[in-house]
Amino acid sequence: MIQQYEEKLLTLIDQMVETASDDELFAGGYLRGHISLSAAECERDGLVSTEAMNQAVSESLKGAQSELNPADQLLVKSLWQQLQESATQ
């Protein structure tokens, strides 16, 4: 289930490439790494729910806040929210 959810999230990011702004492309690229890392960690730990995956990505983003300036943090958080909503529809 985690692998399918990861693929869906990454596909959503890929689909926005043609119409995304530079900021959205940055946020999408940044999120790809956190999504893939979190999916691998969930699988390693035997976690299978999308909720666990969402929590893992959110925790990963929180732990990396110092990498981004406040404006970029907002961009990434906003895109992450959009992806979660789109992936569960």
Tab-separated table of N, CA, C and O in Angstrom, residues 1-87:
chain	number	residue	atom	x	y	z
A	1	MET	N	0.815	-1.193	0.000
A	1	MET	CA	0.000	0.000	0.000
A	1	MET	C	0.868	1.271	0.000
A	1	MET	O	0.572	2.217	-0.695
A	2	ILE	N	1.943	1.254	0.781
A	2	ILE	CA	2.833	2.414	0.846
A	2	ILE	C	3.455	2.678	-0.518
A	2	ILE	O	3.516	3.824	-0.964
A	3	GLN	N	3.883	1.621	-1.190
A	3	GLN	CA	4.516	1.793	-2.501
A	3	GLN	C	3.535	2.399	-3.504
A	3	GLN	O	3.892	3.291	-4.276
A	4	GLN	N	2.299	1.941	-3.479
A	4	GLN	CA	1.282	2.491	-4.386
A	4	GLN	C	1.015	3.959	-4.075
A	4	GLN	O	0.860	4.773	-4.985
A	5	TYR	N	0.949	4.286	-2.801
A	5	TYR	CA	0.706	5.667	-2.391
A	5	TYR	C	1.877	6.559	-2.795
A	5	TYR	O	1.685	7.655	-3.318
A	6	GLU	N	3.093	6.073	-2.594
A	6	GLU	CA	4.280	6.820	-3.014
A	6	GLU	C	4.228	7.084	-4.523
A	6	GLU	O	4.466	8.211	-4.975
A	7	GLU	N	3.919	6.043	-5.296
A	7	GLU	CA	3.843	6.192	-6.753
A	7	GLU	C	2.784	7.216	-7.152
A	7	GLU	O	2.997	8.008	-8.075
A	8	LYS	N	1.658	7.200	-6.463
A	8	LYS	CA	0.593	8.149	-6.765
A	8	LYS	C	1.048	9.575	-6.485
A	8	LYS	O	0.835	10.481	-7.301
A	9	LEU	N	1.708	9.793	-5.350
A	9	LEU	CA	2.204	11.127	-5.002
A	9	LEU	C	3.234	11.605	-6.024
A	9	LEU	O	3.173	12.750	-6.486
A	10	LEU	N	4.162	10.728	-6.379
A	10	LEU	CA	5.200	11.107	-7.339
A	10	LEU	C	4.618	11.357	-8.724
A	10	LEU	O	5.064	12.256	-9.447
A	11	THR	N	3.602	10.596	-9.096
A	11	THR	CA	2.928	10.820	-10.376
A	11	THR	C	2.240	12.175	-10.389
A	11	THR	O	2.293	12.898	-11.392
A	12	LEU	N	1.618	12.538	-9.279
A	12	LEU	CA	0.980	13.858	-9.195
A	12	LEU	C	2.007	14.974	-9.378
A	12	LEU	O	1.738	15.964	-10.053
A	13	ILE	N	3.172	14.799	-8.794
A	13	ILE	CA	4.241	15.791	-8.965
A	13	ILE	C	4.665	15.835	-10.425
A	13	ILE	O	4.818	16.912	-11.011
A	14	ASP	N	4.850	14.670	-11.032
A	14	ASP	CA	5.262	14.608	-12.439
A	14	ASP	C	4.241	15.270	-13.355
A	14	ASP	O	4.606	15.936	-14.323
A	15	GLN	N	2.965	15.095	-13.047
A	15	GLN	CA	1.908	15.643	-13.896
A	15	GLN	C	1.854	17.168	-13.872
A	15	GLN	O	1.375	17.785	-14.810
A	16	MET	N	2.353	17.769	-12.826
A	16	MET	CA	2.278	19.224	-12.741
A	16	MET	C	3.462	19.914	-13.420
A	16	MET	O	3.458	21.133	-13.573
A	17	VAL	N	4.429	19.152	-13.894
A	17	VAL	CA	5.638	19.735	-14.471
A	17	VAL	C	5.331	20.687	-15.628
A	17	VAL	O	5.915	21.765	-15.730
A	18	GLU	N	4.414	20.321	-16.498
A	18	GLU	CA	4.138	21.134	-17.682
A	18	GLU	C	3.518	22.483	-17.360
A	18	GLU	O	3.704	23.442	-18.100
A	19	THR	N	2.781	22.565	-16.273
A	19	THR	CA	2.061	23.804	-15.961
A	19	THR	C	2.548	24.493	-14.694
A	19	THR	O	2.068	25.572	-14.362
A	20	ALA	N	3.495	23.902	-14.005
A	20	ALA	CA	3.936	24.427	-12.711
A	20	ALA	C	4.823	25.662	-12.869
A	20	ALA	O	5.560	25.799	-13.837
A	21	SER	N	4.739	26.525	-11.869
A	21	SER	CA	5.643	27.672	-11.792
A	21	SER	C	7.008	27.185	-11.311
A	21	SER	O	7.155	26.037	-10.865
A	22	ASP	N	7.996	28.046	-11.385
A	22	ASP	CA	9.325	27.685	-10.895
A	22	ASP	C	9.274	27.302	-9.414
A	22	ASP	O	9.937	26.360	-8.985
A	23	ASP	N	8.490	28.043	-8.641
A	23	ASP	CA	8.351	27.743	-7.216
A	23	ASP	C	7.724	26.378	-6.995
A	23	ASP	O	8.157	25.613	-6.131
A	24	GLU	N	6.713	26.049	-7.770
A	24	GLU	CA	6.054	24.749	-7.642
A	24	GLU	C	6.991	23.621	-8.065
A	24	GLU	O	6.985	22.550	-7.455
A	25	LEU	N	7.794	23.868	-9.090
A	25	LEU	CA	8.767	22.856	-9.515
A	25	LEU	C	9.797	22.616	-8.418
A	25	LEU	O	10.173	21.473	-8.142
A	26	PHE	N	10.252	23.697	-7.791
A	26	PHE	CA	11.190	23.560	-6.679
A	26	PHE	C	10.569	22.742	-5.551
A	26	PHE	O	11.172	21.788	-5.048
A	27	ALA	N	9.358	23.110	-5.149
A	27	ALA	CA	8.682	22.419	-4.048
A	27	ALA	C	8.456	20.950	-4.387
A	27	ALA	O	8.650	20.072	-3.546
A	28	GLY	N	8.063	20.674	-5.624
A	28	GLY	CA	7.842	19.295	-6.041
A	28	GLY	C	9.123	18.477	-5.999
A	28	GLY	O	9.130	17.344	-5.514
A	29	GLY	N	10.198	19.049	-6.491
A	29	GLY	CA	11.484	18.356	-6.452
A	29	GLY	C	11.950	18.109	-5.029
A	29	GLY	O	12.458	17.032	-4.704
A	30	TYR	N	11.753	19.095	-4.186
A	30	TYR	CA	12.135	18.972	-2.783
A	30	TYR	C	11.313	17.877	-2.102
A	30	TYR	O	11.846	17.044	-1.369
A	31	LEU	N	10.022	17.857	-2.382
A	31	LEU	CA	9.144	16.868	-1.761
A	31	LEU	C	9.437	15.444	-2.230
A	31	LEU	O	9.267	14.503	-1.462
A	32	ARG	N	9.855	15.296	-3.478
A	32	ARG	CA	10.136	13.951	-4.008
A	32	ARG	C	11.092	13.193	-3.089
A	32	ARG	O	10.877	12.027	-2.776
A	33	GLY	N	12.144	13.860	-2.668
A	33	GLY	CA	13.128	13.214	-1.799
A	33	GLY	C	12.532	12.805	-0.467
A	33	GLY	O	12.772	11.698	0.023
A	34	HIS	N	11.749	13.698	0.124
A	34	HIS	CA	11.136	13.398	1.423
A	34	HIS	C	10.099	12.276	1.295
A	34	HIS	O	9.993	11.424	2.189
A	35	ILE	N	9.360	12.272	0.208
A	35	ILE	CA	8.352	11.222	-0.011
A	35	ILE	C	9.025	9.859	-0.176
A	35	ILE	O	8.629	8.886	0.467
A	36	SER	N	10.041	9.796	-1.002
A	36	SER	CA	10.726	8.518	-1.242
A	36	SER	C	11.416	8.003	0.015
A	36	SER	O	11.344	6.813	0.337
A	37	LEU	N	12.069	8.889	0.740
A	37	LEU	CA	12.732	8.497	1.977
A	37	LEU	C	11.717	8.001	3.001
A	37	LEU	O	11.901	6.962	3.641
A	38	SER	N	10.629	8.717	3.137
A	38	SER	CA	9.593	8.340	4.107
A	38	SER	C	8.944	7.011	3.734
A	38	SER	O	8.647	6.193	4.615
A	39	ALA	N	8.722	6.783	2.452
A	39	ALA	CA	8.144	5.508	2.015
A	39	ALA	C	9.074	4.352	2.361
A	39	ALA	O	8.632	3.313	2.864
A	40	ALA	N	10.360	4.539	2.122
A	40	ALA	CA	11.335	3.488	2.444
A	40	ALA	C	11.366	3.223	3.945
A	40	ALA	O	11.426	2.053	4.374
A	41	GLU	N	11.307	4.267	4.741
A	41	GLU	CA	11.319	4.100	6.190
A	41	GLU	C	10.052	3.398	6.677
A	41	GLU	O	10.114	2.548	7.569
A	42	CYS	N	8.915	3.757	6.105
A	42	CYS	CA	7.658	3.100	6.485
A	42	CYS	C	7.703	1.613	6.157
A	42	CYS	O	7.309	0.779	6.981
A	43	GLU	N	8.183	1.285	4.969
A	43	GLU	CA	8.277	-0.121	4.587
A	43	GLU	C	9.239	-0.873	5.492
A	43	GLU	O	8.962	-1.989	5.922
A	44	ARG	N	10.359	-0.255	5.810
A	44	ARG	CA	11.341	-0.876	6.700
A	44	ARG	C	10.731	-1.156	8.084
A	44	ARG	O	10.981	-2.191	8.684
A	45	ASP	N	9.915	-0.210	8.541
A	45	ASP	CA	9.323	-0.326	9.878
A	45	ASP	C	8.005	-1.101	9.889
A	45	ASP	O	7.363	-1.217	10.935
A	46	GLY	N	7.575	-1.582	8.735
A	46	GLY	CA	6.346	-2.369	8.660
A	46	GLY	C	5.076	-1.543	8.747
A	46	GLY	O	4.007	-2.072	9.034
A	47	LEU	N	5.168	-0.251	8.496
A	47	LEU	CA	3.993	0.622	8.516
A	47	LEU	C	3.360	0.598	7.134
A	47	LEU	O	4.049	0.750	6.131
A	48	VAL	N	2.040	0.408	7.073
A	48	VAL	CA	1.407	0.211	5.772
A	48	VAL	C	0.302	1.222	5.452
A	48	VAL	O	-0.202	1.236	4.339
A	49	SER	N	-0.055	2.077	6.379
A	49	SER	CA	-1.176	2.991	6.127
A	49	SER	C	-0.706	4.292	5.493
A	49	SER	O	0.428	4.733	5.696
A	50	THR	N	-1.603	4.881	4.729
A	50	THR	CA	-1.292	6.188	4.141
A	50	THR	C	-1.133	7.237	5.237
A	50	THR	O	-0.348	8.169	5.084
A	51	GLU	N	-1.848	7.062	6.335
A	51	GLU	CA	-1.715	8.003	7.450
A	51	GLU	C	-0.297	7.964	8.022
A	51	GLU	O	0.281	9.003	8.342
A	52	ALA	N	0.255	6.766	8.135
A	52	ALA	CA	1.624	6.625	8.635
A	52	ALA	C	2.603	7.285	7.667
A	52	ALA	O	3.554	7.954	8.088
A	53	MET	N	2.359	7.101	6.391
A	53	MET	CA	3.218	7.715	5.374
A	53	MET	C	3.119	9.235	5.438
A	53	MET	O	4.137	9.931	5.403
A	54	ASN	N	1.900	9.756	5.533
A	54	ASN	CA	1.724	11.209	5.623
A	54	ASN	C	2.442	11.759	6.848
A	54	ASN	O	3.089	12.806	6.778
A	55	GLN	N	2.324	11.062	7.958
A	55	GLN	CA	2.992	11.492	9.191
A	55	GLN	C	4.505	11.463	9.015
A	55	GLN	O	5.205	12.381	9.449
A	56	ALA	N	5.020	10.427	8.373
A	56	ALA	CA	6.462	10.309	8.162
A	56	ALA	C	6.990	11.449	7.293
A	56	ALA	O	8.044	12.023	7.581
A	57	VAL	N	6.257	11.785	6.234
A	57	VAL	CA	6.684	12.887	5.371
A	57	VAL	C	6.630	14.198	6.154
A	57	VAL	O	7.571	15.004	6.097
A	58	SER	N	5.562	14.414	6.890
A	58	SER	CA	5.436	15.648	7.675
A	58	SER	C	6.567	15.773	8.690
A	58	SER	O	7.138	16.860	8.868
A	59	GLU	N	6.909	14.673	9.351
A	59	GLU	CA	8.011	14.682	10.316
A	59	GLU	C	9.345	14.940	9.612
A	59	GLU	O	10.195	15.661	10.131
A	60	SER	N	9.524	14.358	8.448
A	60	SER	CA	10.744	14.575	7.676
A	60	SER	C	10.877	16.043	7.292
A	60	SER	O	11.951	16.632	7.411
A	61	LEU	N	9.784	16.630	6.847
A	61	LEU	CA	9.795	18.049	6.487
A	61	LEU	C	10.078	18.925	7.703
A	61	LEU	O	10.839	19.892	7.616
A	62	LYS	N	9.485	18.573	8.815
A	62	LYS	CA	9.698	19.341	10.046
A	62	LYS	C	11.163	19.286	10.459
A	62	LYS	O	11.745	20.291	10.866
A	63	GLY	N	11.766	18.118	10.331
A	63	GLY	CA	13.165	17.956	10.701
A	63	GLY	C	14.135	18.684	9.791
A	63	GLY	O	15.273	18.939	10.161
A	64	ALA	N	13.672	19.019	8.609
A	64	ALA	CA	14.538	19.681	7.624
A	64	ALA	C	14.203	21.162	7.454
A	64	ALA	O	14.664	21.786	6.499
A	65	GLN	N	13.448	21.726	8.352
A	65	GLN	CA	13.017	23.115	8.223
A	65	GLN	C	14.179	24.092	8.054
A	65	GLN	O	14.057	25.086	7.343
A	66	SER	N	15.296	23.801	8.688
A	66	SER	CA	16.428	24.726	8.617
A	66	SER	C	17.040	24.790	7.223
A	66	SER	O	17.813	25.699	6.924
A	67	GLU	N	16.687	23.843	6.354
A	67	GLU	CA	17.212	23.849	4.982
A	67	GLU	C	16.556	24.918	4.114
A	67	GLU	O	17.110	25.299	3.082
A	68	LEU	N	15.379	25.356	4.514
A	68	LEU	CA	14.597	26.268	3.673
A	68	LEU	C	14.331	27.588	4.381
A	68	LEU	O	14.174	27.627	5.603
A	69	ASN	N	14.220	28.648	3.578
A	69	ASN	CA	13.799	29.915	4.160
A	69	ASN	C	12.285	29.848	4.400
A	69	ASN	O	11.610	28.961	3.879
A	70	PRO	N	11.747	30.763	5.197
A	70	PRO	CA	10.317	30.701	5.533
A	70	PRO	C	9.384	30.676	4.321
A	70	PRO	O	8.387	29.949	4.325
A	71	ALA	N	9.690	31.427	3.287
A	71	ALA	CA	8.829	31.449	2.095
A	71	ALA	C	8.822	30.085	1.405
A	71	ALA	O	7.774	29.596	0.983
A	72	ASP	N	9.999	29.463	1.301
A	72	ASP	CA	10.080	28.141	0.678
A	72	ASP	C	9.399	27.086	1.542
A	72	ASP	O	8.785	26.152	1.030
A	73	GLN	N	9.495	27.233	2.861
A	73	GLN	CA	8.801	26.310	3.761
A	73	GLN	C	7.296	26.341	3.492
A	73	GLN	O	6.650	25.295	3.440
A	74	LEU	N	6.750	27.536	3.320
A	74	LEU	CA	5.319	27.665	3.039
A	74	LEU	C	4.954	27.022	1.704
A	74	LEU	O	3.921	26.364	1.595
A	75	LEU	N	5.786	27.227	0.689
A	75	LEU	CA	5.541	26.611	-0.618
A	75	LEU	C	5.490	25.091	-0.506
A	75	LEU	O	4.587	24.444	-1.044
A	76	VAL	N	6.462	24.529	0.183
A	76	VAL	CA	6.554	23.078	0.315
A	76	VAL	C	5.367	22.549	1.119
A	76	VAL	O	4.736	21.560	0.723
A	77	LYS	N	5.049	23.191	2.223
A	77	LYS	CA	3.918	22.744	3.048
A	77	LYS	C	2.611	22.819	2.270
A	77	LYS	O	1.773	21.922	2.366
A	78	SER	N	2.436	23.878	1.504
A	78	SER	CA	1.219	24.038	0.716
A	78	SER	C	1.095	22.941	-0.335
A	78	SER	O	0.032	22.332	-0.494
A	79	LEU	N	2.179	22.680	-1.041
A	79	LEU	CA	2.146	21.620	-2.058
A	79	LEU	C	1.927	20.257	-1.400
A	79	LEU	O	1.175	19.432	-1.927
A	80	TRP	N	2.535	20.030	-0.259
A	80	TRP	CA	2.348	18.760	0.434
A	80	TRP	C	0.871	18.568	0.795
A	80	TRP	O	0.319	17.495	0.611
A	81	GLN	N	0.215	19.607	1.257
A	81	GLN	CA	-1.213	19.535	1.569
A	81	GLN	C	-2.018	19.199	0.311
A	81	GLN	O	-2.910	18.356	0.340
A	82	GLN	N	-1.715	19.876	-0.789
A	82	GLN	CA	-2.429	19.645	-2.051
A	82	GLN	C	-2.238	18.202	-2.516
A	82	GLN	O	-3.187	17.561	-2.982
A	83	LEU	N	-1.026	17.705	-2.410
A	83	LEU	CA	-0.748	16.336	-2.855
A	83	LEU	C	-1.513	15.319	-2.020
A	83	LEU	O	-2.080	14.365	-2.577
A	84	GLN	N	-1.554	15.519	-0.715
A	84	GLN	CA	-2.280	14.599	0.144
A	84	GLN	C	-3.765	14.575	-0.218
A	84	GLN	O	-4.382	13.509	-0.307
A	85	GLU	N	-4.329	15.758	-0.451
A	85	GLU	CA	-5.743	15.838	-0.817
A	85	GLU	C	-6.005	15.180	-2.156
A	85	GLU	O	-6.960	14.429	-2.318
A	86	SER	N	-5.147	15.447	-3.136
A	86	SER	CA	-5.336	14.883	-4.472
A	86	SER	C	-5.150	13.368	-4.482
A	86	SER	O	-5.842	12.651	-5.202
A	87	ALA	N	-4.223	12.887	-3.695
A	87	ALA	CA	-3.897	11.457	-3.686
A	87	ALA	C	-4.995	10.628	-3.032
A	87	ALA	O	-5.128	9.440	-3.329
